[in-house]
PDB file of C-alpha atoms in Angstrom:
ATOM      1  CA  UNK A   1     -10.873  20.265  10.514  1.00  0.00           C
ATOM      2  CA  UNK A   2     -11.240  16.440   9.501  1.00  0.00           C
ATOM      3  CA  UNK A   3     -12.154  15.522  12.491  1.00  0.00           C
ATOM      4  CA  UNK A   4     -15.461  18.123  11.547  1.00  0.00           C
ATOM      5  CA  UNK A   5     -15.730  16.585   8.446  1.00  0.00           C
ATOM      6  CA  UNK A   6     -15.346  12.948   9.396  1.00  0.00           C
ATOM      7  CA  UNK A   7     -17.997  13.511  12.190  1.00  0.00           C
ATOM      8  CA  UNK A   8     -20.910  13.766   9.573  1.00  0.00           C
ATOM      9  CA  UNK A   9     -20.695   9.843   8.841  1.00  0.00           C
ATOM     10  CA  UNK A  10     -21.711   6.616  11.047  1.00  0.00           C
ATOM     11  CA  UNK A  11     -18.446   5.654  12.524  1.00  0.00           C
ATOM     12  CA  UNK A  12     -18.046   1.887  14.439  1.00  0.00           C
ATOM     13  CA  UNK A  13     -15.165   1.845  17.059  1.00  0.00           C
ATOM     14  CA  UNK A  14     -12.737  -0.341  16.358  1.00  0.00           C
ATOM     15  CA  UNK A  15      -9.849   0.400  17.181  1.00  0.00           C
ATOM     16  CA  UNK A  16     -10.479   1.657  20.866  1.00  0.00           C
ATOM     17  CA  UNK A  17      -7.239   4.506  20.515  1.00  0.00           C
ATOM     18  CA  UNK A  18      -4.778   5.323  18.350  1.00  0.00           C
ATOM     19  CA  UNK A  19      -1.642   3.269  18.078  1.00  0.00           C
ATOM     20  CA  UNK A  20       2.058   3.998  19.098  1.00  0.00           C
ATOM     21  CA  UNK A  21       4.591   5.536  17.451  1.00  0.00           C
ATOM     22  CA  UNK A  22       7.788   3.688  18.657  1.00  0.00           C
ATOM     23  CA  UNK A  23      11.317   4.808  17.965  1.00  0.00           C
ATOM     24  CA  UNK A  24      13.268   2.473  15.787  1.00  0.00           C
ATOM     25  CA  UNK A  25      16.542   3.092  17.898  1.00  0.00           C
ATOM     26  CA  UNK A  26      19.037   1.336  15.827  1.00  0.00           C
ATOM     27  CA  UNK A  27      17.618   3.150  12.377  1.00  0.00           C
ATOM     28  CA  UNK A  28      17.805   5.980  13.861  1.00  0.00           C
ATOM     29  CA  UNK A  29      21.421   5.979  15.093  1.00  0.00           C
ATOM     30  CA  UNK A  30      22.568   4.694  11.801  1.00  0.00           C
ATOM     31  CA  UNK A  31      20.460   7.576   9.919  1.00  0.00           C
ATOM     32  CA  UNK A  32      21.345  10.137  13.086  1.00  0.00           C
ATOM     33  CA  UNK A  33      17.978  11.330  13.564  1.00  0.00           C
ATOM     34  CA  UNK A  34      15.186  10.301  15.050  1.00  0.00           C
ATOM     35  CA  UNK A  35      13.130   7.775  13.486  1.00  0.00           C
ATOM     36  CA  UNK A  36       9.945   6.333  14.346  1.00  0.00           C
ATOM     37  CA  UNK A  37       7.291   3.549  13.358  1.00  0.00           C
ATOM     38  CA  UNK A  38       3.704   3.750  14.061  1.00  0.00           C
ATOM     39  CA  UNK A  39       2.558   0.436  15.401  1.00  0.00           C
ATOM     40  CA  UNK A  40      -0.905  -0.208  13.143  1.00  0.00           C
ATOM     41  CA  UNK A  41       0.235  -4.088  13.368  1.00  0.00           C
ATOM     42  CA  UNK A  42      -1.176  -3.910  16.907  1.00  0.00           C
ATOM     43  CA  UNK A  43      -5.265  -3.107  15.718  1.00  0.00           C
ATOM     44  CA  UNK A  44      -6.743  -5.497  17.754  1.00  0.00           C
ATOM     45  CA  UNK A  45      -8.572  -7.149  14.655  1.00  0.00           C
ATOM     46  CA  UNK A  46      -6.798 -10.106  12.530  1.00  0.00           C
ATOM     47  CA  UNK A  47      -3.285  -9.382  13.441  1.00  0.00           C
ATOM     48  CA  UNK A  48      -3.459  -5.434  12.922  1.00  0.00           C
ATOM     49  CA  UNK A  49      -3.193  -3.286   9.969  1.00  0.00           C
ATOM     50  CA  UNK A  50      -4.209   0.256   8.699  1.00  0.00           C
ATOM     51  CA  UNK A  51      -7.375  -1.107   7.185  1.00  0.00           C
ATOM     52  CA  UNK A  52      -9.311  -1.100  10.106  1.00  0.00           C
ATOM     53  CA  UNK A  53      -9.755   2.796   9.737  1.00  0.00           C
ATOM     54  CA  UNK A  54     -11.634   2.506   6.685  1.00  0.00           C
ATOM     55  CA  UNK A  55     -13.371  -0.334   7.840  1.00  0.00           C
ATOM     56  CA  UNK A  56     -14.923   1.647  11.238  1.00  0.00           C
ATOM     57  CA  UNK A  57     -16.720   3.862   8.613  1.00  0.00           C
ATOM     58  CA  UNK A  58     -17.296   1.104   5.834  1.00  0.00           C
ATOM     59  CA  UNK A  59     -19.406  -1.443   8.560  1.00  0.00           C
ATOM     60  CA  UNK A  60     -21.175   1.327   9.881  1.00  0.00           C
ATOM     61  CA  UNK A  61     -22.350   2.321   6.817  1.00  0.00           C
ATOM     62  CA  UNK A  62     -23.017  -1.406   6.103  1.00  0.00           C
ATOM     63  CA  UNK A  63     -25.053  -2.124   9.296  1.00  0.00           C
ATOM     64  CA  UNK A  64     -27.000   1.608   9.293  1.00  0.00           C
ATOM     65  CA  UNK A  65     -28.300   0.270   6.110  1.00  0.00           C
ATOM     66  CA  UNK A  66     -29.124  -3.107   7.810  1.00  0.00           C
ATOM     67  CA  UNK A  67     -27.094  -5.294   5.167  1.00  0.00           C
ATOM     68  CA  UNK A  68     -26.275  -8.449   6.156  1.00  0.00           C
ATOM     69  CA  UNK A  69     -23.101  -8.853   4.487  1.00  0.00           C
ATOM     70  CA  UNK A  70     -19.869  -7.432   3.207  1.00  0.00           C
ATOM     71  CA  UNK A  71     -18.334  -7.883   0.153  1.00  0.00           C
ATOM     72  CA  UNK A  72     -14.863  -7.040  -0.784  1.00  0.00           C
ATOM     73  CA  UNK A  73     -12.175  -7.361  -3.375  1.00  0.00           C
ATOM     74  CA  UNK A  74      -8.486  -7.727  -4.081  1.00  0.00           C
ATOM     75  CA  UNK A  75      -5.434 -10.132  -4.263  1.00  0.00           C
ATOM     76  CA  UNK A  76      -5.352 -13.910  -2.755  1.00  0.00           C
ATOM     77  CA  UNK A  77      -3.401 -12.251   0.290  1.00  0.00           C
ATOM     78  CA  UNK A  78      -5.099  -8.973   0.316  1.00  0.00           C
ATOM     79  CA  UNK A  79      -4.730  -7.930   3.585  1.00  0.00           C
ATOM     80  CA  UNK A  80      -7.771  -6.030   3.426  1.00  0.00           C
ATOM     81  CA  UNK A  81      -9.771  -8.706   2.343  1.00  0.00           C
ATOM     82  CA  UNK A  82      -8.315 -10.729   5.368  1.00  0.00           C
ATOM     83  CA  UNK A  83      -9.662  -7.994   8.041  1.00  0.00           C
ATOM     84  CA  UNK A  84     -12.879  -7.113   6.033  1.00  0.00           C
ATOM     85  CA  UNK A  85     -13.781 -10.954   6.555  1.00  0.00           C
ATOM     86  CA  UNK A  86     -12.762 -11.095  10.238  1.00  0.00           C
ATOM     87  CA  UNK A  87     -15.242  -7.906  10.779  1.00  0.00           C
ATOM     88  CA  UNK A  88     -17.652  -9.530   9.167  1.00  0.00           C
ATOM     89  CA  UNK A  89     -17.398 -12.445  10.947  1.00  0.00           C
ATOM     90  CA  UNK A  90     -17.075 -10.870  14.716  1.00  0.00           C
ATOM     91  CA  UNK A  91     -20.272  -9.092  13.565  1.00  0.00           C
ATOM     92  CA  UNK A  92     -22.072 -11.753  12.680  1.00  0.00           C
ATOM     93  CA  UNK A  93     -22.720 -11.070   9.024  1.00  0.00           C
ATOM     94  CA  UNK A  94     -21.751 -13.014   6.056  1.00  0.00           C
ATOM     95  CA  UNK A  95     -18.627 -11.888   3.833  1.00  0.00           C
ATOM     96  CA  UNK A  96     -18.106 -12.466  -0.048  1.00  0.00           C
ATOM     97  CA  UNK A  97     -14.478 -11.934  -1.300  1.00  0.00           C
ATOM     98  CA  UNK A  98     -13.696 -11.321  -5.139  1.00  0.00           C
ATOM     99  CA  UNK A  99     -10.226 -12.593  -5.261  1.00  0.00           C
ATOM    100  CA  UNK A 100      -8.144 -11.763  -8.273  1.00  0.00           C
ATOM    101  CA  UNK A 101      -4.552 -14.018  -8.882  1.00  0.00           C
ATOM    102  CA  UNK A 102      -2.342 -10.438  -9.714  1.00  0.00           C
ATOM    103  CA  UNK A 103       0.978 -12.532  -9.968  1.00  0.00           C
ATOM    104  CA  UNK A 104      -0.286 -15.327 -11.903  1.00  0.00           C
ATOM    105  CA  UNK A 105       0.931 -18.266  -9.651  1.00  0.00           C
ATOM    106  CA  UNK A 106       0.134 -21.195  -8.996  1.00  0.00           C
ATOM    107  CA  UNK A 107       2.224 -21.879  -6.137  1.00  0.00           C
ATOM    108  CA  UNK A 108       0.274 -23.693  -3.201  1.00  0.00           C
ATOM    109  CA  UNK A 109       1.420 -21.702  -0.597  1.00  0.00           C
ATOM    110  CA  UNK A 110       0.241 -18.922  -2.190  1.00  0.00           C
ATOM    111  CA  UNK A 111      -3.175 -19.851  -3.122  1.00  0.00           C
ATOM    112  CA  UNK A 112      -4.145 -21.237  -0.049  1.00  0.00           C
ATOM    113  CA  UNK A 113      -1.943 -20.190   3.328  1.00  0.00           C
ATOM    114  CA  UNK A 114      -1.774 -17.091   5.137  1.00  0.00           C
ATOM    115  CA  UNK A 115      -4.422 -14.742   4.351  1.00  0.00           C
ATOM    116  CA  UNK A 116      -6.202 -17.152   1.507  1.00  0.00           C
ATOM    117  CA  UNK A 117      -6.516 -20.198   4.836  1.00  0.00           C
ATOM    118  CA  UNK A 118      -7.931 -16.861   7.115  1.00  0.00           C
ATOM    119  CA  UNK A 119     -11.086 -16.206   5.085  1.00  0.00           C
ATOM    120  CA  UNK A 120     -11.977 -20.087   5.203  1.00  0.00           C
ATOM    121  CA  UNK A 121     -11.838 -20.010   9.028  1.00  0.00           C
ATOM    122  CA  UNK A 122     -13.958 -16.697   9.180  1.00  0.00           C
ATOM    123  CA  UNK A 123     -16.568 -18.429   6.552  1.00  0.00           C
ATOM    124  CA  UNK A 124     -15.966 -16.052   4.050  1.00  0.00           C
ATOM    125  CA  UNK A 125     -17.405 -17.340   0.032  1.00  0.00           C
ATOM    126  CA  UNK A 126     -14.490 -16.740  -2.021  1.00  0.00           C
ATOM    127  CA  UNK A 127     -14.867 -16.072  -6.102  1.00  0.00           C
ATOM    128  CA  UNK A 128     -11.772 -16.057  -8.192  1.00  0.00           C
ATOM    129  CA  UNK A 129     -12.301 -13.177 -10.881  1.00  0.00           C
TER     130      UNK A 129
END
């Protein structure tokens, strides 16, 4: 039934399958029951993640309405932000990030590694709010 329903809107393939589940053998012999971990880390857009769903419907939505960029929002290592920009970037359009500072650091490392260092090398404008 959400298959029907999800049908009705502009959908971009992404993620080319679904992912694994793999067992997690030693959790599950310590918990006696079988446990298992669905592998969304392997999406094969900036290093995986469970955003990609949203973002098959999101860009083609964006691109049936011939917009020529994305804008998103969240926290300095959002890691939606991080694969919204690296769409945006393997499609060619431009990508504006509202960053917000939830934990009110100003550690370095922070501010400007991991995610934060990814939307400078997909050419993303960034705007602290």
């Amino acid at each position: 039934m959400i298959k029907q329903q999800l049908a009705r809107f502009n959908r971009l393939e992404l993620l080319g399958g679904p992912t694994p589940f793999e067992k997690l053998e030693r959790l599950s012999t310590w918990a006696g029951r079988d446990i298992y971990a669905k592998r969304d880390d392997i999406t094969p857009l900036a290093m995986g993640g469970n955003k990609l769903r949203k973002l098959e419907y999101l860009a083609a939505d964006a691109l049936a309405q011939g917009c020529d960029t994305l804008i998103t929002a969240g926290a300095i290592q959002s890691n939606h932000v991080r694969q919204t920009a690296a769409l945006a970037a393997r499609l060619g359009l431009g990508c504006v990030a509202l960053l917000e500072n939830p934990i009110a650091t100003d550690d370095s490392n922070y501010l400007g590694n991991g995610n934060r260092l990814l939307l400078d090398l997909f050419d993303t404008k960034v705007e602290l709010v």
